[in-house]
Coordinates of C-alpha atoms in Angstrom, one line a residue:
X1 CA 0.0 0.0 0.0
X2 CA 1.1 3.7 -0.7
X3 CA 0.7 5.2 2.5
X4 CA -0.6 8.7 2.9
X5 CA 2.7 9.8 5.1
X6 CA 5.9 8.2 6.0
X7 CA 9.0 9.0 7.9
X8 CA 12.5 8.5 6.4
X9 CA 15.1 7.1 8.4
X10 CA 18.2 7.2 7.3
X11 CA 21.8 6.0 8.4
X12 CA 22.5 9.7 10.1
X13 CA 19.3 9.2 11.8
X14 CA 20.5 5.9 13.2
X15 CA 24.0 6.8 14.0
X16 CA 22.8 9.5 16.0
X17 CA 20.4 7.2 17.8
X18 CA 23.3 5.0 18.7
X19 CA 25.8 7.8 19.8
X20 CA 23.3 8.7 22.2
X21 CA 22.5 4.8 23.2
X22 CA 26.4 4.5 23.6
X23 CA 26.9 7.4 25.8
X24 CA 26.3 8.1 30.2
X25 CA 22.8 9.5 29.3
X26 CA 19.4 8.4 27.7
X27 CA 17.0 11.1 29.3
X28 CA 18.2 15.1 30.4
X29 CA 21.6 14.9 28.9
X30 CA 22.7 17.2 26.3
X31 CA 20.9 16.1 23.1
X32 CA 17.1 17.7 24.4
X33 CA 18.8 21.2 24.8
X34 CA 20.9 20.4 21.3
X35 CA 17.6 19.9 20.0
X36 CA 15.7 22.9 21.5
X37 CA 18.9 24.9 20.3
X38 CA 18.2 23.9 16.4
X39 CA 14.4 24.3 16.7
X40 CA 14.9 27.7 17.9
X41 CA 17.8 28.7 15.5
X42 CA 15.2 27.2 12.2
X43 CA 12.0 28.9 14.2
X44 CA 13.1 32.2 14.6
X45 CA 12.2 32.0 18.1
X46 CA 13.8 33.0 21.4
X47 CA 12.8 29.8 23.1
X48 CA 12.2 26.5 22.3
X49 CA 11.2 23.4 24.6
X50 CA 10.8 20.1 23.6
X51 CA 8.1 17.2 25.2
X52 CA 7.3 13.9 24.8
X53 CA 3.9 14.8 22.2
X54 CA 2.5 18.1 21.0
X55 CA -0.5 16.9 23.4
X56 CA 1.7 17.3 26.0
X57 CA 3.0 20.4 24.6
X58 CA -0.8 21.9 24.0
X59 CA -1.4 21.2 28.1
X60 CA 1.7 22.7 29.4
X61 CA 1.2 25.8 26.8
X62 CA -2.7 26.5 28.3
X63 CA -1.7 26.1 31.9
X64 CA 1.8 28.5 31.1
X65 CA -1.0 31.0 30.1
X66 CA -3.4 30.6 33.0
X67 CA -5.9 28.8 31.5
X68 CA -8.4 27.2 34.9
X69 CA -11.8 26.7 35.8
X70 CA -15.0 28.7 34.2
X71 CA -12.3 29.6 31.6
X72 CA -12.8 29.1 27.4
X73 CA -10.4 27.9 25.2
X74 CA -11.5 28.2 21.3
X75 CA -9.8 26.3 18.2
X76 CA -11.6 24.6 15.3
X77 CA -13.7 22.3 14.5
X78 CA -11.1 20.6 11.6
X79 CA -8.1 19.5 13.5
X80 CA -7.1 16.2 15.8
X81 CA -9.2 16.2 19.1
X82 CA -6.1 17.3 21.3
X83 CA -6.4 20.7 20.1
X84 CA -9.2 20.9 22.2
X85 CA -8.7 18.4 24.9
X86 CA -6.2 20.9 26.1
X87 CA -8.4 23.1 27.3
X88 CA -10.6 20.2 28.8
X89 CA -7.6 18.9 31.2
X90 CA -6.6 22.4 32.9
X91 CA -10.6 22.5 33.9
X92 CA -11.6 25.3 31.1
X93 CA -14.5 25.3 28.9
X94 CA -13.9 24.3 25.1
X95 CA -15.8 26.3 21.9
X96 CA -15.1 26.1 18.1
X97 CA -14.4 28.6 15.4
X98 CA -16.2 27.3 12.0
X99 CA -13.3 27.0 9.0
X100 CA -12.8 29.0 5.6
X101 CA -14.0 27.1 3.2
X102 CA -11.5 28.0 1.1
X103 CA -8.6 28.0 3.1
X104 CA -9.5 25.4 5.9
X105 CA -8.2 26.4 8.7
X106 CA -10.0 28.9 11.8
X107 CA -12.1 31.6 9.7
X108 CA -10.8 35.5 10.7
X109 CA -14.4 36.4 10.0
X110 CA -16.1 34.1 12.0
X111 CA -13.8 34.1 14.5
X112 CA -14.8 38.3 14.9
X113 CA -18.2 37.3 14.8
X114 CA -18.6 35.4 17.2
X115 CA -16.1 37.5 19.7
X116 CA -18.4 40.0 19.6
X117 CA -21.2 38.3 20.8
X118 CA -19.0 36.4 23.2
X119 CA -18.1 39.9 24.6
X120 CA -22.0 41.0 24.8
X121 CA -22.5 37.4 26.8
X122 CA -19.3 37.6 28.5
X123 CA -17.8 34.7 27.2
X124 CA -15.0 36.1 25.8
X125 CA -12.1 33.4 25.1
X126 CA -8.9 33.8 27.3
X127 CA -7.2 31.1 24.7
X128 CA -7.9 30.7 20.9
X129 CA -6.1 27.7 19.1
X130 CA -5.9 28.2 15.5
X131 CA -4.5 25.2 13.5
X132 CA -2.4 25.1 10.7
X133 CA -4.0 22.2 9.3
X134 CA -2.5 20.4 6.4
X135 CA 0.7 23.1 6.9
X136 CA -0.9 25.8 5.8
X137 CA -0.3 28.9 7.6
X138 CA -4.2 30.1 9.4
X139 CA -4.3 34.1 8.5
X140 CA -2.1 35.2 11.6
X141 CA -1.9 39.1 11.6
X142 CA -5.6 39.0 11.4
X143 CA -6.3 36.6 14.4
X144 CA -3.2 38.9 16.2
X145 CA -5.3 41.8 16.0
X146 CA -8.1 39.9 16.9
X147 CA -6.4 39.2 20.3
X148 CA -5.5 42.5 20.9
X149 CA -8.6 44.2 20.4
X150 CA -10.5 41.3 22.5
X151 CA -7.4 40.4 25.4
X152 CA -7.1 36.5 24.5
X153 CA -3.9 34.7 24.4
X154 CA -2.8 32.9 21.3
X155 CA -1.6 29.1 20.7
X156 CA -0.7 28.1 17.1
X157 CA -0.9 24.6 16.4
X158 CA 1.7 24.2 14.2
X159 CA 1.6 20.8 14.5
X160 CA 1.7 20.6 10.8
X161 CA 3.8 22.8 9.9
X162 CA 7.1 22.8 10.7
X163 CA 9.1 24.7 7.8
X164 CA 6.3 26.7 7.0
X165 CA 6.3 30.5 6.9
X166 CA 4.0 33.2 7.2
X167 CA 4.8 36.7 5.1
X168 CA 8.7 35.0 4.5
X169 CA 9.1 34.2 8.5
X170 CA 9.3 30.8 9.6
X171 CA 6.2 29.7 11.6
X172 CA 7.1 29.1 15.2
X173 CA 8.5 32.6 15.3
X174 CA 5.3 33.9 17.5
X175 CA 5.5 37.1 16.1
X176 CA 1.8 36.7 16.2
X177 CA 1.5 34.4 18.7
X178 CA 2.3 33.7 22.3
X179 CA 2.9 30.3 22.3
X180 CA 3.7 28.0 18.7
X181 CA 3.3 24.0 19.2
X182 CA 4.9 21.5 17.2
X183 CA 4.8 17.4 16.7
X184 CA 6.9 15.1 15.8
X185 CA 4.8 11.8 15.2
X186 CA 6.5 9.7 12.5
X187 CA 3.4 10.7 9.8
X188 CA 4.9 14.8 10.2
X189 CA 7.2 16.4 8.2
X190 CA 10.3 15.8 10.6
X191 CA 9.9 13.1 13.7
X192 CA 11.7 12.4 16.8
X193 CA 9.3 9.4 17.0
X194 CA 6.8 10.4 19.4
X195 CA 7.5 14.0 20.4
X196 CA 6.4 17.6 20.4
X197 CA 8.2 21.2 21.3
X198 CA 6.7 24.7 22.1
X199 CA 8.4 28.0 20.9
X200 CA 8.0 31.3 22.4
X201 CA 9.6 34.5 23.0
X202 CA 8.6 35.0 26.7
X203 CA 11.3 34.2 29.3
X204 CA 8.4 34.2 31.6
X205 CA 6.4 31.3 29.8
X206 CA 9.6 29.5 29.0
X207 CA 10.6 29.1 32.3
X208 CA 7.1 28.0 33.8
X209 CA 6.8 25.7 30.6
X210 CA 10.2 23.9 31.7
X211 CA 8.7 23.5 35.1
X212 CA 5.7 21.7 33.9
X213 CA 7.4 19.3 31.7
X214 CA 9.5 18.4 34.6
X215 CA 6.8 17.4 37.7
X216 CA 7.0 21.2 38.7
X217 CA 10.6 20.7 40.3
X218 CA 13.1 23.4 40.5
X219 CA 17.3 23.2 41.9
X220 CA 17.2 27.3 41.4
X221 CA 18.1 27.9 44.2
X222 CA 16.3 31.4 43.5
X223 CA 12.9 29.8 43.3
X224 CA 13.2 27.9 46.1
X225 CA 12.0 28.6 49.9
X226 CA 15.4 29.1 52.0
X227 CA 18.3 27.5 52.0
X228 CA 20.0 24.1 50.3
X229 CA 20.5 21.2 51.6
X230 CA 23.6 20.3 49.3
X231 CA 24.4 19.0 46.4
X232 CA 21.6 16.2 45.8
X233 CA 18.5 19.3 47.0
X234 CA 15.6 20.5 45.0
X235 CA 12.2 21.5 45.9
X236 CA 9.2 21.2 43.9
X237 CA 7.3 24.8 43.8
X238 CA 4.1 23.9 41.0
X239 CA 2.3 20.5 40.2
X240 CA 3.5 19.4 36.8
X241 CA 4.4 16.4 35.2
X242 CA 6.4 14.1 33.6
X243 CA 6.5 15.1 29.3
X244 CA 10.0 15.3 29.4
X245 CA 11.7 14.2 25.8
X246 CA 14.1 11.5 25.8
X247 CA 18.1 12.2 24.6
X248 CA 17.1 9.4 22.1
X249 CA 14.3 11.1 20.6
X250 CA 16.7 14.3 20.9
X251 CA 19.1 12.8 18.7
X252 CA 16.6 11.5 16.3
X253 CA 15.3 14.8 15.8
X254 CA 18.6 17.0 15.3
X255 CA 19.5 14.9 12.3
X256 CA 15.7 15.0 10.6
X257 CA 16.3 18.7 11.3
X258 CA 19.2 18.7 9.4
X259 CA 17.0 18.0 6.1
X260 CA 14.0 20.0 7.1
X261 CA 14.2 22.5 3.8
X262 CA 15.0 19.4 1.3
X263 CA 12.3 17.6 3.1
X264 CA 9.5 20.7 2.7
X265 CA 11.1 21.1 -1.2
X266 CA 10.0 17.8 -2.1
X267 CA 7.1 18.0 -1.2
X268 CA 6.1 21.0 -2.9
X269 CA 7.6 19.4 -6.1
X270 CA 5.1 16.5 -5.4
X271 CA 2.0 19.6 -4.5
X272 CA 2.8 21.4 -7.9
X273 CA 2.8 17.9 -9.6
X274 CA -0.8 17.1 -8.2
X275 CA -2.0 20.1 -8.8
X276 CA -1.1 19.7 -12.5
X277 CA -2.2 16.2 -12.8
X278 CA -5.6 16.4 -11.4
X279 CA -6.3 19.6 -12.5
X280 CA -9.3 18.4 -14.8
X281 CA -11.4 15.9 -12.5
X282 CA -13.9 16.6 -10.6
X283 CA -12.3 18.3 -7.3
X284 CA -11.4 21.2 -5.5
X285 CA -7.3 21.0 -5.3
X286 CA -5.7 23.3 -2.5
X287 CA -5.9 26.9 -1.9
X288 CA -2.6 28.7 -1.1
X289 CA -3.3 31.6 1.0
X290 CA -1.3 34.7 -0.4
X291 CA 2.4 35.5 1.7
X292 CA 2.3 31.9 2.8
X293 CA 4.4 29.2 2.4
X294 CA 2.7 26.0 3.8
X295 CA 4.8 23.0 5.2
X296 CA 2.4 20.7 3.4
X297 CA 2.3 17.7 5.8
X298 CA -1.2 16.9 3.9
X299 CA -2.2 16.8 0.4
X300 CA -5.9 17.7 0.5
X301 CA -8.7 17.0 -2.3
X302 CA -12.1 17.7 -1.8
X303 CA -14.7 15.7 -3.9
X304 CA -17.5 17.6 -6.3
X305 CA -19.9 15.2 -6.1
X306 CA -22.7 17.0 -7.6
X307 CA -19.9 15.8 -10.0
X308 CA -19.2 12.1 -10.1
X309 CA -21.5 9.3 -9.9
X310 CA -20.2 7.8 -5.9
X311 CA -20.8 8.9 -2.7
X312 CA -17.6 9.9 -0.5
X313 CA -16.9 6.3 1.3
X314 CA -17.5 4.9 -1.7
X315 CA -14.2 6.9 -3.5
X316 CA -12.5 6.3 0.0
X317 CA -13.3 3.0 0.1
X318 CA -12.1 2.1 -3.5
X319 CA -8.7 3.8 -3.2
X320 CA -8.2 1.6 -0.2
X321 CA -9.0 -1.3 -2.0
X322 CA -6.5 -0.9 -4.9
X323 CA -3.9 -0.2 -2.3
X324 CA -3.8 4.1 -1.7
X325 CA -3.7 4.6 1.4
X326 CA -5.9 7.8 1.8
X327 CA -7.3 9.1 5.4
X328 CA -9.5 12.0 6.4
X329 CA -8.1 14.9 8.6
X330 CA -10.6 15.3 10.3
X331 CA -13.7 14.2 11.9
X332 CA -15.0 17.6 13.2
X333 CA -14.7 17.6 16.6
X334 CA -18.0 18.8 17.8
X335 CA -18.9 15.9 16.4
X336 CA -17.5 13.4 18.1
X337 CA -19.7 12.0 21.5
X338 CA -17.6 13.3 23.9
X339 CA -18.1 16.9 22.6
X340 CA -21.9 15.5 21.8
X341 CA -22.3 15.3 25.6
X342 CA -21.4 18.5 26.3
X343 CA -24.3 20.1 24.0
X344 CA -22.6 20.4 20.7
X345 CA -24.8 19.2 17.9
X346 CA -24.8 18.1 14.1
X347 CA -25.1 21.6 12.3
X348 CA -23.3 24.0 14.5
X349 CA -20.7 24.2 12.1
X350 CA -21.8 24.0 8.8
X351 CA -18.5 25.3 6.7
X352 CA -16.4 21.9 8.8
X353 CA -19.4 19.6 8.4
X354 CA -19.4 20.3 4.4
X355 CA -15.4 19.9 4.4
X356 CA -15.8 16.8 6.0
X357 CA -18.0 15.2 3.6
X358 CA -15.7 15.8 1.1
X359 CA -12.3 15.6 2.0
X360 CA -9.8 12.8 1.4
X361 CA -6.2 13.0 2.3
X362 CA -4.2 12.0 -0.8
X363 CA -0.7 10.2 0.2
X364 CA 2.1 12.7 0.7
X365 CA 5.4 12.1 2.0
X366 CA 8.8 13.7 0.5
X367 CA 10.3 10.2 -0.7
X368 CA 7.3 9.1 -3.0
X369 CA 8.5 8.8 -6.1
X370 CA 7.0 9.7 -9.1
X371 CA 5.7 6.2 -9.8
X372 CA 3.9 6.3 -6.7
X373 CA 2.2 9.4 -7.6
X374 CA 1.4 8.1 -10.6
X375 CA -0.4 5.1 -9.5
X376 CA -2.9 7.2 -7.2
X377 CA -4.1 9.7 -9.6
X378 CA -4.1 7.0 -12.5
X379 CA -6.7 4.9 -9.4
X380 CA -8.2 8.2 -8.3
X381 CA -8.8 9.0 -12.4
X382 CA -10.6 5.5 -12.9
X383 CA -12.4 5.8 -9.8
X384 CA -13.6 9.3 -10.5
X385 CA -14.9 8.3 -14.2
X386 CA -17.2 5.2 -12.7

C-alpha cells in the first residue's frame, strides 16, 4: 500500500540514535537542549522546549497562560481532538471557530463574529487555538489583532507545519502568537518518533513551561523557599508532570532537522505535480493563501460530487481497496460524542461539516516517487470516471 505519510530514516538518523544509546545519558543529557537549540535557530524564536507529544505540549502551553476553571479555550472544529482536549484537562470550557471554506483552517471572519457576541454574553475566550492544518499557515496578523482588540492569548498549532512560513518568516516565530506548538509523530514532516516542542519569546512562559514538563521541580536555588540542603537538594514549587523528551528522541530529531528544507522542497515538487495532474477531474485542489508558504504535511482534495456518480466512502473505500492509502483529517470535533455530551450538535458548524464530507487525504510524504504518484491519480482518475 502507498501510505498517505511516512518517515524516512536514514543511516544519520541511526548513528545519531546509537551515539546517544552508547553514551552516560538516555534522558536530560545534552541532546534535548541540542535539540531545543536547532528548533529555535530554524523557528526564529527565542525559546524552544521540547516534550514527549504536541498533546503534551498543548497542556503545558494552556496552563503556562493561566488557562483554569470557568475559563474558554477556542480552536476549530477541523483539527485532531487534542487541540481541544487541552483546554478540557486544565478545567476550562472548550468552543469552536467554523473553518474558511476555502482555506481550511479557523475563519478570521467568523472568529470576529462570534467574539463579539461572546463579549455582549461575557464569554470572551482567554485562549484561541488556530490550526495550521494540512501546513498551511491560518491568517495570523488578522487573528493577532483579533487578540488585541478582545485580550485573548494565542496558541498556534503548528503541529503541521514545521518549515512553513508566514509573510517570509518561519512559523514558530510567534510574532503573532504567544505560544507555537509543534509534533513530531512519525506521519509529520520531521519526527523524533513520538514527540512535540513549544516556541515562544517569553522568558516568563519558557521558564514556567520547563517547570511543567518536569513534575514542577526546580534546583534554582532562586525559586526555592530558604536555603539548600547540598548538592543532591531540589524542591518542587508547582504540580507538573512528567512530558519530558528523551536524549534518544533528541538525537533523532537534530538529524531530521538537518534535512527539514530538502524535506518541505520535495514535497512541494510533489504539490505542484498534483495540482497539475488532477487539475481536470472533478475536485477542489488546495488553496494557497497569499504571503504563505505552507509545510504541506497533507495533500488535500475535496470531492465535487454534484460531479461524479459515488458517494464519498465509496471513492475512499475504493482507493483503499487498490492499495492508496488515503485518510480523512478530520472528523469535526464537535462531532465526536464526547463533545456530543457536552451540548454540541450536528449543524453548528456547517462550513467543517461540508469539508468533512468531502475531503480525502491523498498520500504525501517527501520520498514518493513519481511512480507512486502516478499510481494514485491513475486509481483516483478510474475511480472518478465510474
Amino acid at each position: 500500500m502507498i501510505p498517505y505519510g511516512k518517515q524516512e530514516i536514514t543511516q544519520q538518523d541511526v548513528d545519531g540514535v546509537v551515539e546517544v544509546l552508547q553514551s552516560d545519558f538516555l534522558t536530560q543529557g545534552p541532546k534535548v537542549p541540542e535539540f531545543e537549540k536547532v528548533l529555535a535557530e530554524k523557528t526564529g524564536a527565542k525559546y524552544a522546549l521540547a516534550v514527549n507529544s504536541a498533546t503534551s505540549a498543548l497542556h503545558i502551553a494552556c496552563l503556562a497562560l493561566g488557562l483554569g476553571k470557568n475559563d474558554w479555550l477556542w480552536t476549530s472544529p477541523i483539527t485532531f481532538v487534542a487541540s481541544a482536549n487541552c483546554g478540557l484537562y486544565c478545567g476550562a470550557k472548550v468552543d469552536f471557530v467554523d473553518i474558511d471554506p476555502t482555506t481550511y483552517n479557523m475563519c478570521p471572519k467568523k472568529l470576529e463574529e462570534k467574539l463579539i457576541s461572546a463579549k455582549a454574553n461575557g464569554t470572551l475566550p482567554k485562549v484561541v487555538v488556530p490550526v495550521h492544518l494540512c501546513g498551511q499557515p491560518c491568517d495570523m496578523q488578522a487573528i493577532d489583532k483579533l487578540a488585541k482588540e478582545y485580550d485573548f492569548k494565542v496558541i498556534e498549532d503548528a503541529s503541521h507545519a514545521i518549515g512553513g512560513k508566514y509573510h517570509d518568516q518561519p512559523i514558530g516565530n510567534c510574532e503573532f502568537s504567544d505560544i507555537t506548538v509543534f509534533s513530531f509523530h512519525p506521519v509529520k514532516i520531521i519526527t523524533t518518533a513520538e514527540g512535540g516542542a513549544v516556541t515562544t519569546n517569553s522568558e516568563v512562559l519558557a521558564e514556567q513551561m520547563a517547570l511543567l514538563r518536569s513534575h514542577g521541580i526546580t534546583r534554582d536555588m532562586d525559586k526555592m523557599e530558604g536555603e539548600s540542603h547540598g548538592g543532591w537538594y531540589y524542591q518542587q514549587i508547582a504540580l507538573g508532570f512528567n512530558y519530558r523528551m528523551t536524549e534518544l528522541q533528541a538525537a533523532l530529531g537534530v538529524t531530521q532537522m538537518e534535512r527539514l528544507e530538502a524535506f518541505i522542497e520535495a514535497r512541494h515538487l510533489l504539490a505542484s505535480r498534483y495540482n497539475e495532474l488532477l487539475q481536470s477531474l472533478p475536485l477542489v485542489l488546495p488553496y494557497q493563501l497569499e504571503n504563505t508558504y505552507s509545510g504541506l504535511h497533507l495533500y488535500v482534495i475535496r470531492l465535487k460530487l454534484d460531479e461524479i456518480n459515488l458517494s464519498h466512502r465509496e471513492v475512499f473505500d475504493c482507493l483503499r481497496e487498490q492499495d492508496i492509502g488515503v485518510n480523512l483529517h478530520y472528523i469535526p470535533v464537535h462531532t465526536q460524542p464526547y463533545y456530543k455530551a457536552m451540548g454540541f450538535n450536528e449543524g453548528d458548524f456547517v462550513e467543517s461539516e461540508k469539508y468533512y464530507g468531502e475531503a480525502i487525504s491523498l498520500p504525501m510524504f517527501h520520498m514518493m516517487t513519481k511512480e507512486q504518484q502516478d499510481t494514485v491519480v491513475s486509481v483516483l482518475t478510474e475511480i472518478l470516471s465510474r
